[in-house]
Amino acid sequence: MKVSAENTVLSCEHASHRIPAAYRHLFRAYPDLLISHRGWDPGALECATRLAKQLHMSLIKGTCNRLVVDLNRSLHHRQVFSEFTRPLPKTVRQAIIDSIYHPYREQLRQTIARRIAEHGFVLHLSLHSFSPVMKGSPRRADIGLLYDPRRKFEKAIAARLQLHLTALNPGLKIRRNYPYRGAADGATTQCRRD
């Protein structure tokens, strides 16, 4: 399998800290939280946009703060809604799913399906950023490459990316499946199943 721009799809689920007008009242007392890492992944969209532009790849990007709905969680995940939106009536939560979550996931699913139909397979890269300090402890990496270790192709791609990025900047600490595991609940794991 040869990886190219044509069979690679980039996604950035936590690209935005925007709150749709209908839900702004829920967050009026928390402006700092909205622009913190709890609300979005600072720097991820810039990185994804630059990569997509330089390599002529498709980019699917989220347009809503993850405190409204987390586009990187499956609908059954307990954190798909935050403490601000979880208490909303079921009809309001369903409206959020129908107007924000499903359109994003469907665009991603269709783009991936199209690339598979055209090229036989797809490489889906989901770009995120992580807090350099978590619960008072500094993270031990600058870049984390997450993948499903049971999938040989993903494991090989992660190893090649690690070597390539290290060659470009030997000072970077690049780890695989850190600070999270690549097989955990998320958009990429759902796309693998689809």
PDB file of C-alpha atoms in Angstrom:
ATOM      1  CA  MET A   1       0.000   0.000   0.000  1.00  0.00           C
ATOM      2  CA  LYS A   2       1.411   3.313  -1.061  1.00  0.00           C
ATOM      3  CA  VAL A   3       0.434   6.361   0.975  1.00  0.00           C
ATOM      4  CA  SER A   4      -0.166   9.565  -0.962  1.00  0.00           C
ATOM      5  CA  ALA A   5      -2.066  12.835  -0.602  1.00  0.00           C
ATOM      6  CA  GLU A   6      -4.916  11.328  -2.624  1.00  0.00           C
ATOM      7  CA  ASN A   7      -5.540   8.489  -0.173  1.00  0.00           C
ATOM      8  CA  THR A   8      -4.883  10.419   3.042  1.00  0.00           C
ATOM      9  CA  VAL A   9      -7.558  12.277   4.991  1.00  0.00           C
ATOM     10  CA  LEU A  10      -6.765  14.683   7.813  1.00  0.00           C
ATOM     11  CA  SER A  11      -9.285  15.490  10.509  1.00  0.00           C
ATOM     12  CA  CYS A  12      -9.248  17.925  13.405  1.00  0.00           C
ATOM     13  CA  GLU A  13     -12.204  17.283  15.693  1.00  0.00           C
ATOM     14  CA  HIS A  14     -11.290  19.921  18.304  1.00  0.00           C
ATOM     15  CA  ALA A  15     -10.423  22.692  15.846  1.00  0.00           C
ATOM     16  CA  SER A  16     -12.703  25.385  17.258  1.00  0.00           C
ATOM     17  CA  HIS A  17     -13.634  27.006  20.551  1.00  0.00           C
ATOM     18  CA  ARG A  18     -16.793  28.530  19.010  1.00  0.00           C
ATOM     19  CA  ILE A  19     -20.087  28.155  20.860  1.00  0.00           C
ATOM     20  CA  PRO A  20     -23.273  28.228  18.742  1.00  0.00           C
ATOM     21  CA  ALA A  21     -25.518  31.159  19.710  1.00  0.00           C
ATOM     22  CA  ALA A  22     -28.267  28.877  21.039  1.00  0.00           C
ATOM     23  CA  TYR A  23     -25.937  27.540  23.754  1.00  0.00           C
ATOM     24  CA  ARG A  24     -23.856  30.596  24.724  1.00  0.00           C
ATOM     25  CA  HIS A  25     -25.975  31.233  27.813  1.00  0.00           C
ATOM     26  CA  LEU A  26     -24.679  27.960  29.291  1.00  0.00           C
ATOM     27  CA  PHE A  27     -21.104  29.243  29.260  1.00  0.00           C
ATOM     28  CA  ARG A  28     -21.408  32.972  30.100  1.00  0.00           C
ATOM     29  CA  ALA A  29     -19.763  32.523  33.492  1.00  0.00           C
ATOM     30  CA  TYR A  30     -16.876  30.463  32.044  1.00  0.00           C
ATOM     31  CA  PRO A  31     -15.137  32.467  29.285  1.00  0.00           C
ATOM     32  CA  ASP A  32     -11.656  31.239  30.252  1.00  0.00           C
ATOM     33  CA  LEU A  33     -12.767  27.615  30.196  1.00  0.00           C
ATOM     34  CA  LEU A  34     -14.017  27.960  26.612  1.00  0.00           C
ATOM     35  CA  ILE A  35     -10.582  28.891  25.316  1.00  0.00           C
ATOM     36  CA  SER A  36      -8.738  26.408  27.517  1.00  0.00           C
ATOM     37  CA  HIS A  37      -7.759  22.912  26.464  1.00  0.00           C
ATOM     38  CA  ARG A  38     -11.048  21.667  27.868  1.00  0.00           C
ATOM     39  CA  GLY A  39     -12.869  23.501  25.084  1.00  0.00           C
ATOM     40  CA  TRP A  40     -10.626  22.822  22.117  1.00  0.00           C
ATOM     41  CA  ASP A  41      -7.113  21.790  21.043  1.00  0.00           C
ATOM     42  CA  PRO A  42      -5.062  25.006  20.745  1.00  0.00           C
ATOM     43  CA  GLY A  43      -2.695  24.870  17.784  1.00  0.00           C
ATOM     44  CA  ALA A  44      -4.185  21.717  16.268  1.00  0.00           C
ATOM     45  CA  LEU A  45      -6.124  23.505  13.519  1.00  0.00           C
ATOM     46  CA  GLU A  46      -3.108  25.588  12.507  1.00  0.00           C
ATOM     47  CA  CYS A  47      -0.979  22.451  12.293  1.00  0.00           C
ATOM     48  CA  ALA A  48      -3.652  20.518  10.381  1.00  0.00           C
ATOM     49  CA  THR A  49      -4.319  23.397   7.969  1.00  0.00           C
ATOM     50  CA  ARG A  50      -0.631  23.865   7.246  1.00  0.00           C
ATOM     51  CA  LEU A  51      -0.110  20.143   6.700  1.00  0.00           C
ATOM     52  CA  ALA A  52      -3.167  19.861   4.449  1.00  0.00           C
ATOM     53  CA  LYS A  53      -2.091  22.865   2.377  1.00  0.00           C
ATOM     54  CA  GLN A  54       1.550  21.819   2.002  1.00  0.00           C
ATOM     55  CA  LEU A  55       0.709  18.211   1.133  1.00  0.00           C
ATOM     56  CA  HIS A  56      -2.537  18.904  -0.796  1.00  0.00           C
ATOM     57  CA  MET A  57      -4.643  16.698   1.474  1.00  0.00           C
ATOM     58  CA  SER A  58      -8.301  16.838   2.451  1.00  0.00           C
ATOM     59  CA  LEU A  59      -9.004  18.364   5.872  1.00  0.00           C
ATOM     60  CA  ILE A  60     -12.237  17.824   7.784  1.00  0.00           C
ATOM     61  CA  LYS A  61     -12.446  20.193  10.753  1.00  0.00           C
ATOM     62  CA  GLY A  62     -14.798  20.583  13.676  1.00  0.00           C
ATOM     63  CA  THR A  63     -16.558  23.911  14.057  1.00  0.00           C
ATOM     64  CA  CYS A  64     -17.771  23.728  17.651  1.00  0.00           C
ATOM     65  CA  ASN A  65     -16.316  23.800  21.159  1.00  0.00           C
ATOM     66  CA  ARG A  66     -16.005  20.312  22.630  1.00  0.00           C
ATOM     67  CA  LEU A  67     -17.826  21.470  25.771  1.00  0.00           C
ATOM     68  CA  VAL A  68     -21.002  21.555  23.655  1.00  0.00           C
ATOM     69  CA  VAL A  69     -20.421  18.119  22.126  1.00  0.00           C
ATOM     70  CA  ASP A  70     -17.174  16.191  21.737  1.00  0.00           C
ATOM     71  CA  LEU A  71     -16.782  15.200  18.092  1.00  0.00           C
ATOM     72  CA  ASN A  72     -14.012  12.801  19.086  1.00  0.00           C
ATOM     73  CA  ARG A  73     -16.254  10.650  21.284  1.00  0.00           C
ATOM     74  CA  SER A  74     -18.776   8.037  20.266  1.00  0.00           C
ATOM     75  CA  LEU A  75     -22.372   8.820  21.166  1.00  0.00           C
ATOM     76  CA  HIS A  76     -22.395   6.205  23.935  1.00  0.00           C
ATOM     77  CA  HIS A  77     -19.290   7.668  25.616  1.00  0.00           C
ATOM     78  CA  ARG A  78     -20.035   9.337  28.952  1.00  0.00           C
ATOM     79  CA  GLN A  79     -18.021  12.434  27.945  1.00  0.00           C
ATOM     80  CA  VAL A  80     -19.656  13.104  24.571  1.00  0.00           C
ATOM     81  CA  PHE A  81     -21.545  15.829  26.458  1.00  0.00           C
ATOM     82  CA  SER A  82     -19.869  18.011  29.089  1.00  0.00           C
ATOM     83  CA  GLU A  83     -21.156  18.934  32.514  1.00  0.00           C
ATOM     84  CA  PHE A  84     -22.756  21.965  30.820  1.00  0.00           C
ATOM     85  CA  THR A  85     -24.735  20.127  28.151  1.00  0.00           C
ATOM     86  CA  ARG A  86     -25.332  16.734  29.791  1.00  0.00           C
ATOM     87  CA  PRO A  87     -28.151  18.142  32.022  1.00  0.00           C
ATOM     88  CA  LEU A  88     -30.016  19.592  29.019  1.00  0.00           C
ATOM     89  CA  PRO A  89     -33.311  17.956  28.043  1.00  0.00           C
ATOM     90  CA  LYS A  90     -32.951  14.932  25.771  1.00  0.00           C
ATOM     91  CA  THR A  91     -34.601  16.835  22.894  1.00  0.00           C
ATOM     92  CA  VAL A  92     -31.984  19.610  23.121  1.00  0.00           C
ATOM     93  CA  ARG A  93     -29.125  17.110  23.276  1.00  0.00           C
ATOM     94  CA  GLN A  94     -30.596  15.353  20.236  1.00  0.00           C
ATOM     95  CA  ALA A  95     -30.738  18.705  18.413  1.00  0.00           C
ATOM     96  CA  ILE A  96     -27.023  19.177  19.165  1.00  0.00           C
ATOM     97  CA  ILE A  97     -26.298  15.698  17.830  1.00  0.00           C
ATOM     98  CA  ASP A  98     -28.370  16.309  14.697  1.00  0.00           C
ATOM     99  CA  SER A  99     -27.005  19.783  13.928  1.00  0.00           C
ATOM    100  CA  ILE A 100     -23.343  19.462  14.960  1.00  0.00           C
ATOM    101  CA  TYR A 101     -22.197  15.900  15.668  1.00  0.00           C
ATOM    102  CA  HIS A 102     -23.829  13.939  12.841  1.00  0.00           C
ATOM    103  CA  PRO A 103     -22.942  16.423  10.050  1.00  0.00           C
ATOM    104  CA  TYR A 104     -19.267  16.354  11.074  1.00  0.00           C
ATOM    105  CA  ARG A 105     -19.110  12.571  11.396  1.00  0.00           C
ATOM    106  CA  GLU A 106     -21.011  12.081   8.127  1.00  0.00           C
ATOM    107  CA  GLN A 107     -18.662  14.412   6.230  1.00  0.00           C
ATOM    108  CA  LEU A 108     -15.693  12.483   7.614  1.00  0.00           C
ATOM    109  CA  ARG A 109     -17.293   9.102   6.851  1.00  0.00           C
ATOM    110  CA  GLN A 110     -18.168  10.094   3.272  1.00  0.00           C
ATOM    111  CA  THR A 111     -14.706  11.513   2.574  1.00  0.00           C
ATOM    112  CA  ILE A 112     -13.052   8.338   3.845  1.00  0.00           C
ATOM    113  CA  ALA A 113     -15.476   6.104   1.905  1.00  0.00           C
ATOM    114  CA  ARG A 114     -14.787   8.077  -1.280  1.00  0.00           C
ATOM    115  CA  ARG A 115     -11.002   7.710  -0.854  1.00  0.00           C
ATOM    116  CA  ILE A 116     -11.360   3.967  -0.249  1.00  0.00           C
ATOM    117  CA  ALA A 117     -13.544   3.604  -3.360  1.00  0.00           C
ATOM    118  CA  GLU A 118     -11.020   5.562  -5.440  1.00  0.00           C
ATOM    119  CA  HIS A 119      -7.755   4.140  -4.063  1.00  0.00           C
ATOM    120  CA  GLY A 120      -8.553   0.871  -2.286  1.00  0.00           C
ATOM    121  CA  PHE A 121      -7.564   2.141   1.162  1.00  0.00           C
ATOM    122  CA  VAL A 122      -7.198   5.339   3.155  1.00  0.00           C
ATOM    123  CA  LEU A 123      -4.828   6.704   5.761  1.00  0.00           C
ATOM    124  CA  HIS A 124      -6.823   8.787   8.251  1.00  0.00           C
ATOM    125  CA  LEU A 125      -4.764  11.122  10.429  1.00  0.00           C
ATOM    126  CA  SER A 126      -6.584  12.935  13.231  1.00  0.00           C
ATOM    127  CA  LEU A 127      -4.658  15.920  14.590  1.00  0.00           C
ATOM    128  CA  HIS A 128      -4.948  16.994  18.222  1.00  0.00           C
ATOM    129  CA  SER A 129      -2.891  18.883  20.767  1.00  0.00           C
ATOM    130  CA  PHE A 130      -2.458  17.933  24.395  1.00  0.00           C
ATOM    131  CA  SER A 131      -1.814  19.963  27.531  1.00  0.00           C
ATOM    132  CA  PRO A 132       1.893  20.057  28.362  1.00  0.00           C
ATOM    133  CA  VAL A 133       0.947  19.608  32.039  1.00  0.00           C
ATOM    134  CA  MET A 134      -1.836  17.295  33.225  1.00  0.00           C
ATOM    135  CA  LYS A 135      -2.995  17.257  36.856  1.00  0.00           C
ATOM    136  CA  GLY A 136       0.233  18.983  37.914  1.00  0.00           C
ATOM    137  CA  SER A 137       2.554  16.555  36.104  1.00  0.00           C
ATOM    138  CA  PRO A 138       4.493  17.580  33.002  1.00  0.00           C
ATOM    139  CA  ARG A 139       3.870  15.409  29.976  1.00  0.00           C
ATOM    140  CA  ARG A 140       6.929  13.514  28.765  1.00  0.00           C
ATOM    141  CA  ALA A 141       6.569  14.161  25.042  1.00  0.00           C
ATOM    142  CA  ASP A 142       6.274  16.973  22.541  1.00  0.00           C
ATOM    143  CA  ILE A 143       4.449  14.832  19.995  1.00  0.00           C
ATOM    144  CA  GLY A 144       2.365  11.719  20.533  1.00  0.00           C
ATOM    145  CA  LEU A 145       1.605   9.362  17.648  1.00  0.00           C
ATOM    146  CA  LEU A 146      -1.495   7.333  18.448  1.00  0.00           C
ATOM    147  CA  TYR A 147      -2.393   4.143  16.598  1.00  0.00           C
ATOM    148  CA  ASP A 148      -3.975   0.740  17.118  1.00  0.00           C
ATOM    149  CA  PRO A 149      -1.027  -1.597  17.839  1.00  0.00           C
ATOM    150  CA  ARG A 150      -3.051  -4.589  16.575  1.00  0.00           C
ATOM    151  CA  ARG A 151      -2.973  -3.063  13.084  1.00  0.00           C
ATOM    152  CA  LYS A 152       0.424  -3.677  11.504  1.00  0.00           C
ATOM    153  CA  PHE A 153       0.015  -0.922   8.905  1.00  0.00           C
ATOM    154  CA  GLU A 154      -0.797   1.693  11.560  1.00  0.00           C
ATOM    155  CA  LYS A 155       2.118   0.547  13.697  1.00  0.00           C
ATOM    156  CA  ALA A 156       4.481   0.791  10.712  1.00  0.00           C
ATOM    157  CA  ILE A 157       3.204   4.259   9.738  1.00  0.00           C
ATOM    158  CA  ALA A 158       3.652   5.501  13.327  1.00  0.00           C
ATOM    159  CA  ALA A 159       7.216   4.144  13.435  1.00  0.00           C
ATOM    160  CA  ARG A 160       8.068   5.792  10.093  1.00  0.00           C
ATOM    161  CA  LEU A 161       6.534   9.097  11.180  1.00  0.00           C
ATOM    162  CA  GLN A 162       8.500   8.978  14.424  1.00  0.00           C
ATOM    163  CA  LEU A 163      11.766   8.419  12.539  1.00  0.00           C
ATOM    164  CA  HIS A 164      10.982  11.139  10.000  1.00  0.00           C
ATOM    165  CA  LEU A 165       9.978  13.732  12.604  1.00  0.00           C
ATOM    166  CA  THR A 166      13.008  12.918  14.760  1.00  0.00           C
ATOM    167  CA  ALA A 167      15.284  13.386  11.738  1.00  0.00           C
ATOM    168  CA  LEU A 168      13.675  16.779  11.055  1.00  0.00           C
ATOM    169  CA  ASN A 169      14.052  17.911  14.667  1.00  0.00           C
ATOM    170  CA  PRO A 170      16.199  15.673  16.893  1.00  0.00           C
ATOM    171  CA  GLY A 171      15.324  17.774  19.958  1.00  0.00           C
ATOM    172  CA  LEU A 172      11.671  16.748  19.902  1.00  0.00           C
ATOM    173  CA  LYS A 173      10.483  14.047  22.279  1.00  0.00           C
ATOM    174  CA  ILE A 174       8.227  11.881  20.115  1.00  0.00           C
ATOM    175  CA  ARG A 175       6.428   8.930  21.649  1.00  0.00           C
ATOM    176  CA  ARG A 176       4.019   6.359  20.313  1.00  0.00           C
ATOM    177  CA  ASN A 177       0.648   5.785  21.970  1.00  0.00           C
ATOM    178  CA  TYR A 178       1.334   8.566  24.444  1.00  0.00           C
ATOM    179  CA  PRO A 179      -0.253  10.412  26.208  1.00  0.00           C
ATOM    180  CA  TYR A 180      -3.256   8.313  25.179  1.00  0.00           C
ATOM    181  CA  ARG A 181      -3.791   4.971  23.476  1.00  0.00           C
ATOM    182  CA  GLY A 182      -4.668   5.003  19.785  1.00  0.00           C
ATOM    183  CA  ALA A 183      -7.250   2.251  20.169  1.00  0.00           C
ATOM    184  CA  ALA A 184      -9.329   4.236  22.700  1.00  0.00           C
ATOM    185  CA  ASP A 185     -12.770   5.636  21.871  1.00  0.00           C
ATOM    186  CA  GLY A 186     -12.605   8.352  19.229  1.00  0.00           C
ATOM    187  CA  ALA A 187     -13.368   9.372  15.666  1.00  0.00           C
ATOM    188  CA  THR A 188     -10.549   7.249  14.236  1.00  0.00           C
ATOM    189  CA  THR A 189     -11.666   4.101  16.049  1.00  0.00           C
ATOM    190  CA  GLN A 190     -15.237   4.635  14.845  1.00  0.00           C
ATOM    191  CA  CYS A 191     -14.005   5.147  11.272  1.00  0.00           C
ATOM    192  CA  ARG A 192     -12.043   1.888  11.495  1.00  0.00           C
ATOM    193  CA  ARG A 193     -15.269   0.059  12.371  1.00  0.00           C
ATOM    194  CA  ASP A 194     -17.254   1.750   9.602  1.00  0.00           C
TER     195      ASP A 194
END
